[in-house]
Amino acid sequence: EVQLLDSGGGLVQPGGSLRLSCAASGFTFTSYGMSWVRQAPGKGLEWVSAVSSGGSNTYYADSVKGRFAISRDNSKNMVYLQMNSLRAEDTAVYYCAKSAQFDVWGQGTTVTVSS
Amino acid sequence: DVLMTQSPLSLPVTLGQPASISCRSSQGLVHSDGKTYLNWFQQRPGQSPRRLIYRVSDRESGVPDRFSGSGSGTEFTLKISRVEAEDVGVYYCMQGTHWPRTFGQGTKVEIK
């Protein structure tokens, strides 16, 4: 069974940092790009970042460029999102999603940025 | 960025009746590989999004055949032939042709 398990969320103060993790299983991880998508409370879906299958190419939404960094470890079937200089508007549920077409989603991990 | 516009944003439906959601893109969605990457997602209350339809009209495995997708160019539609109670939730279209990926605002389907 294809599965994505998101973790690492929590409460952080404005300006702080957090690293999210996504553990993948049930498919050939090295064959697929991966993304992070977020959903602010009561709002819609917003793509945040993507990484190519080999990890050499990364993409970011303008709203997080320069503050967030996506990476992957193909030896561990893991994807990460390092989030720095966090703002209140980054408060959201963050989902890991498989492939460039988001065919499988994780259960989400909640990030709250508040003092 | 490609703007995705859905209508309506709220859709009250009687059980057993059809429902239709429209999605319009600000640019064409035909990729350089010739395929059109328009996806539909369902998000039930309290759950993660789930992909229902990909490449305009292909249903994911396990998705009931009462769900169908159609369209071309910049106009796309998701139809539910007979709404069931389990279909309550928010439906999003998303273009997968251009970066950044962009979603519609979401259409909330509820039972009258």
CSV table of C-alpha atoms in Angstrom, one decimal:
chain,number,residue,atom,x,y,z
A,1,GLU,CA,0.0,0.0,0.0
A,2,VAL,CA,1.3,3.4,-0.9
A,3,GLN,CA,1.6,5.5,2.2
A,4,LEU,CA,3.0,8.9,3.2
A,5,LEU,CA,3.5,9.7,6.9
A,6,ASP,CA,3.9,13.4,7.8
A,7,SER,CA,5.5,14.6,11.0
A,8,GLY,CA,7.3,17.4,12.7
A,9,GLY,CA,4.6,20.0,13.2
A,10,GLY,CA,4.1,22.0,16.3
A,11,LEU,CA,3.9,25.4,17.9
A,12,VAL,CA,6.7,27.9,17.1
A,13,GLN,CA,7.2,31.6,17.7
A,14,PRO,CA,7.3,34.1,14.9
A,15,GLY,CA,10.8,34.1,13.4
A,16,GLY,CA,11.5,30.5,14.6
A,17,SER,CA,12.3,27.4,12.6
A,18,LEU,CA,10.8,23.9,12.2
A,19,ARG,CA,11.6,20.9,10.1
A,20,LEU,CA,8.8,18.7,8.7
A,21,SER,CA,9.4,15.1,7.6
A,22,CYS,CA,7.5,12.8,5.3
A,23,ALA,CA,8.2,9.0,5.4
A,24,ALA,CA,7.2,7.3,2.1
A,25,SER,CA,6.5,3.6,1.6
A,26,GLY,CA,4.8,1.2,-0.8
A,27,PHE,CA,6.2,2.6,-4.1
A,28,THR,CA,9.6,3.2,-5.9
A,29,PHE,CA,10.4,6.4,-4.1
A,30,THR,CA,13.3,7.3,-6.4
A,31,SER,CA,11.0,7.4,-9.4
A,32,TYR,CA,8.9,10.3,-8.2
A,33,GLY,CA,9.1,14.0,-7.4
A,34,MET,CA,7.5,15.0,-4.2
A,35,SER,CA,5.7,18.1,-2.9
A,36,TRP,CA,4.5,19.9,0.1
A,37,VAL,CA,1.0,21.5,0.1
A,38,ARG,CA,-0.5,23.5,2.9
A,39,GLN,CA,-3.9,24.5,4.1
A,40,ALA,CA,-4.5,27.4,6.4
A,41,PRO,CA,-7.3,27.1,8.9
A,42,GLY,CA,-10.7,27.2,7.0
A,43,LYS,CA,-8.9,28.0,3.7
A,44,GLY,CA,-8.1,26.2,0.5
A,45,LEU,CA,-5.0,24.3,-0.7
A,46,GLU,CA,-1.7,26.0,-1.6
A,47,TRP,CA,1.2,24.3,-3.2
A,48,VAL,CA,4.4,25.2,-1.2
A,49,SER,CA,7.4,23.4,-2.6
A,50,ALA,CA,8.5,20.4,-4.8
A,51,VAL,CA,11.7,18.4,-5.3
A,52,SER,CA,12.6,16.3,-8.3
A,53,SER,CA,13.1,12.5,-8.1
A,54,GLY,CA,16.8,12.8,-7.8
A,55,GLY,CA,16.7,15.8,-5.5
A,56,SER,CA,18.7,18.1,-7.7
A,57,ASN,CA,15.8,20.3,-8.7
A,58,THR,CA,13.7,22.2,-6.3
A,59,TYR,CA,10.7,24.6,-6.7
A,60,TYR,CA,9.1,27.1,-4.3
A,61,ALA,CA,6.0,29.2,-4.1
A,62,ASP,CA,6.8,32.9,-4.0
A,63,SER,CA,5.3,33.1,-0.5
A,64,VAL,CA,8.1,30.8,1.0
A,65,LYS,CA,11.0,31.4,-1.4
A,66,GLY,CA,14.2,32.2,0.6
A,67,ARG,CA,12.7,31.0,3.9
A,68,PHE,CA,11.9,27.3,3.2
A,69,ALA,CA,14.1,24.5,1.8
A,70,ILE,CA,12.9,21.2,0.5
A,71,SER,CA,15.2,18.1,0.4
A,72,ARG,CA,15.0,14.4,0.2
A,73,ASP,CA,17.0,11.3,1.3
A,74,ASN,CA,16.5,8.6,-1.2
A,75,SER,CA,18.3,6.1,1.0
A,76,LYS,CA,15.7,6.5,3.6
A,77,ASN,CA,12.6,7.3,1.5
A,78,MET,CA,12.2,10.6,3.3
A,79,VAL,CA,11.3,14.1,2.2
A,80,TYR,CA,11.9,17.2,4.4
A,81,LEU,CA,10.8,20.8,4.6
A,82,GLN,CA,13.0,23.1,6.6
A,83,MET,CA,11.0,26.2,7.5
A,84,ASN,CA,12.9,29.2,8.7
A,85,SER,CA,11.8,32.8,9.6
A,86,LEU,CA,8.3,31.6,10.2
A,87,ARG,CA,5.4,34.0,10.1
A,88,ALA,CA,1.9,33.9,11.5
A,89,GLU,CA,0.6,33.4,7.9
A,90,ASP,CA,2.6,30.1,7.7
A,91,THR,CA,0.1,28.6,10.2
A,92,ALA,CA,-1.5,25.6,8.4
A,93,VAL,CA,-1.7,21.9,8.0
A,94,TYR,CA,1.2,20.8,5.8
A,95,TYR,CA,0.7,17.8,3.6
A,96,CYS,CA,3.3,15.7,1.8
A,97,ALA,CA,2.1,14.7,-1.7
A,98,LYS,CA,3.5,12.1,-4.2
A,99,SER,CA,4.4,13.0,-7.7
A,100,ALA,CA,3.9,16.2,-9.7
A,101,GLN,CA,0.2,15.4,-9.8
A,102,PHE,CA,-0.3,14.8,-6.1
A,103,ASP,CA,-1.8,11.3,-6.5
A,104,VAL,CA,-1.3,10.3,-2.9
A,105,TRP,CA,-1.3,12.6,0.2
A,106,GLY,CA,-0.1,12.2,3.7
A,107,GLN,CA,-2.3,12.7,6.7
A,108,GLY,CA,-0.9,16.2,7.4
A,109,THR,CA,1.0,17.8,10.2
A,110,THR,CA,-0.1,21.0,11.9
A,111,VAL,CA,2.2,24.0,12.2
A,112,THR,CA,1.1,26.9,14.4
A,113,VAL,CA,3.2,30.1,14.4
A,114,SER,CA,2.2,32.3,17.4
A,115,SER,CA,3.7,34.1,20.3
B,1,ASP,CA,0.8,31.9,-12.4
B,2,VAL,CA,-2.3,30.1,-13.8
B,3,LEU,CA,-5.5,31.2,-12.1
B,4,MET,CA,-8.0,28.4,-11.5
B,5,THR,CA,-11.6,29.6,-11.0
B,6,GLN,CA,-14.3,27.3,-9.7
B,7,SER,CA,-18.1,27.8,-9.6
B,8,PRO,CA,-20.2,27.5,-7.7
B,9,LEU,CA,-18.3,27.8,-4.4
B,10,SER,CA,-21.3,26.3,-2.5
B,11,LEU,CA,-23.5,23.5,-3.9
B,12,PRO,CA,-26.4,22.2,-1.9
B,13,VAL,CA,-27.7,19.0,-3.5
B,14,THR,CA,-30.6,16.6,-2.8
B,15,LEU,CA,-29.5,13.0,-2.3
B,16,GLY,CA,-29.8,11.1,-5.5
B,17,GLN,CA,-29.7,14.2,-7.7
B,18,PRO,CA,-26.8,15.2,-10.0
B,19,ALA,CA,-24.2,17.8,-9.2
B,20,SER,CA,-21.8,19.7,-11.5
B,21,ILE,CA,-18.8,21.8,-10.7
B,22,SER,CA,-17.1,24.1,-13.2
B,23,CYS,CA,-13.4,24.9,-13.3
B,24,ARG,CA,-11.8,27.5,-15.6
B,25,SER,CA,-8.1,28.1,-16.1
B,26,SER,CA,-6.5,31.4,-17.1
B,27,GLN,CA,-4.2,29.6,-19.6
B,28,GLY,CA,-4.4,26.5,-21.6
B,29,LEU,CA,-3.4,23.3,-19.8
B,30,VAL,CA,-1.9,21.3,-22.7
B,31,HIS,CA,1.6,20.2,-21.7
B,32,SER,CA,4.5,20.0,-24.1
B,33,ASP,CA,4.0,16.2,-24.0
B,34,GLY,CA,0.5,16.7,-25.5
B,35,LYS,CA,-1.4,15.7,-22.3
B,36,THR,CA,-3.7,17.9,-20.3
B,37,TYR,CA,-3.0,17.8,-16.6
B,38,LEU,CA,-6.2,18.8,-14.9
B,39,ASN,CA,-6.9,17.0,-11.6
B,40,TRP,CA,-9.9,16.9,-9.3
B,41,PHE,CA,-9.6,16.3,-5.5
B,42,GLN,CA,-12.1,15.5,-2.9
B,43,GLN,CA,-11.6,16.6,0.7
B,44,ARG,CA,-14.1,15.1,3.2
B,45,PRO,CA,-14.5,16.8,6.5
B,46,GLY,CA,-11.5,16.2,8.7
B,47,GLN,CA,-9.6,14.3,6.1
B,48,SER,CA,-6.7,14.8,3.7
B,49,PRO,CA,-7.4,15.5,0.1
B,50,ARG,CA,-7.8,12.5,-2.2
B,51,ARG,CA,-7.4,12.6,-6.0
B,52,LEU,CA,-10.5,11.5,-7.8
B,53,ILE,CA,-9.8,12.4,-11.4
B,54,TYR,CA,-6.6,13.0,-13.3
B,55,ARG,CA,-5.8,14.1,-16.9
B,56,VAL,CA,-9.3,15.7,-17.2
B,57,SER,CA,-11.3,12.5,-17.2
B,58,ASP,CA,-9.4,9.4,-15.9
B,59,ARG,CA,-10.8,8.1,-12.6
B,60,GLU,CA,-8.5,6.9,-9.8
B,61,SER,CA,-8.8,3.2,-8.9
B,62,GLY,CA,-11.6,2.8,-6.4
B,63,VAL,CA,-13.5,6.0,-7.3
B,64,PRO,CA,-17.2,5.3,-8.0
B,65,ASP,CA,-18.2,5.7,-11.6
B,66,ARG,CA,-20.8,8.3,-10.6
B,67,PHE,CA,-17.9,10.7,-10.7
B,68,SER,CA,-16.8,11.9,-14.1
B,69,GLY,CA,-14.6,14.6,-15.5
B,70,SER,CA,-14.7,16.4,-18.8
B,71,GLY,CA,-13.5,19.4,-20.6
B,72,SER,CA,-10.7,20.9,-22.8
B,73,GLY,CA,-8.8,24.0,-23.4
B,74,THR,CA,-9.6,26.2,-20.3
B,75,GLU,CA,-13.0,24.9,-19.3
B,76,PHE,CA,-13.4,21.7,-17.2
B,77,THR,CA,-16.2,20.1,-15.3
B,78,LEU,CA,-16.6,17.5,-12.6
B,79,LYS,CA,-20.0,15.8,-12.5
B,80,ILE,CA,-21.6,13.5,-9.8
B,81,SER,CA,-24.4,11.6,-11.5
B,82,ARG,CA,-26.3,10.9,-8.2
B,83,VAL,CA,-25.0,12.4,-5.0
B,84,GLU,CA,-24.7,10.2,-2.0
B,85,ALA,CA,-24.2,11.2,1.6
B,86,GLU,CA,-20.5,10.2,1.5
B,87,ASP,CA,-19.9,12.8,-1.2
B,88,VAL,CA,-20.2,15.7,1.2
B,89,GLY,CA,-17.0,17.7,1.3
B,90,VAL,CA,-15.0,20.2,-0.6
B,91,TYR,CA,-13.9,19.6,-4.2
B,92,TYR,CA,-10.8,21.3,-5.8
B,93,CYS,CA,-9.5,21.4,-9.3
B,94,MET,CA,-5.8,21.7,-9.8
B,95,GLN,CA,-3.7,22.3,-12.9
B,96,GLY,CA,-0.6,20.1,-13.1
B,97,THR,CA,0.8,21.4,-16.3
B,98,HIS,CA,2.6,24.6,-15.2
B,99,TRP,CA,4.7,25.6,-12.2
B,100,PRO,CA,3.7,26.7,-9.7
B,101,ARG,CA,0.8,24.2,-9.3
B,102,THR,CA,-2.4,26.1,-8.6
B,103,PHE,CA,-5.7,25.1,-7.2
B,104,GLY,CA,-9.2,26.4,-7.5
B,105,GLN,CA,-10.9,28.0,-4.5
B,106,GLY,CA,-12.8,24.8,-3.7
B,107,THR,CA,-16.5,24.0,-4.0
B,108,LYS,CA,-18.3,22.9,-0.8
B,109,VAL,CA,-20.9,20.2,-1.6
B,110,GLU,CA,-23.6,19.7,1.1
B,111,ILE,CA,-26.9,17.8,1.3
B,112,LYS,CA,-30.0,19.9,1.3
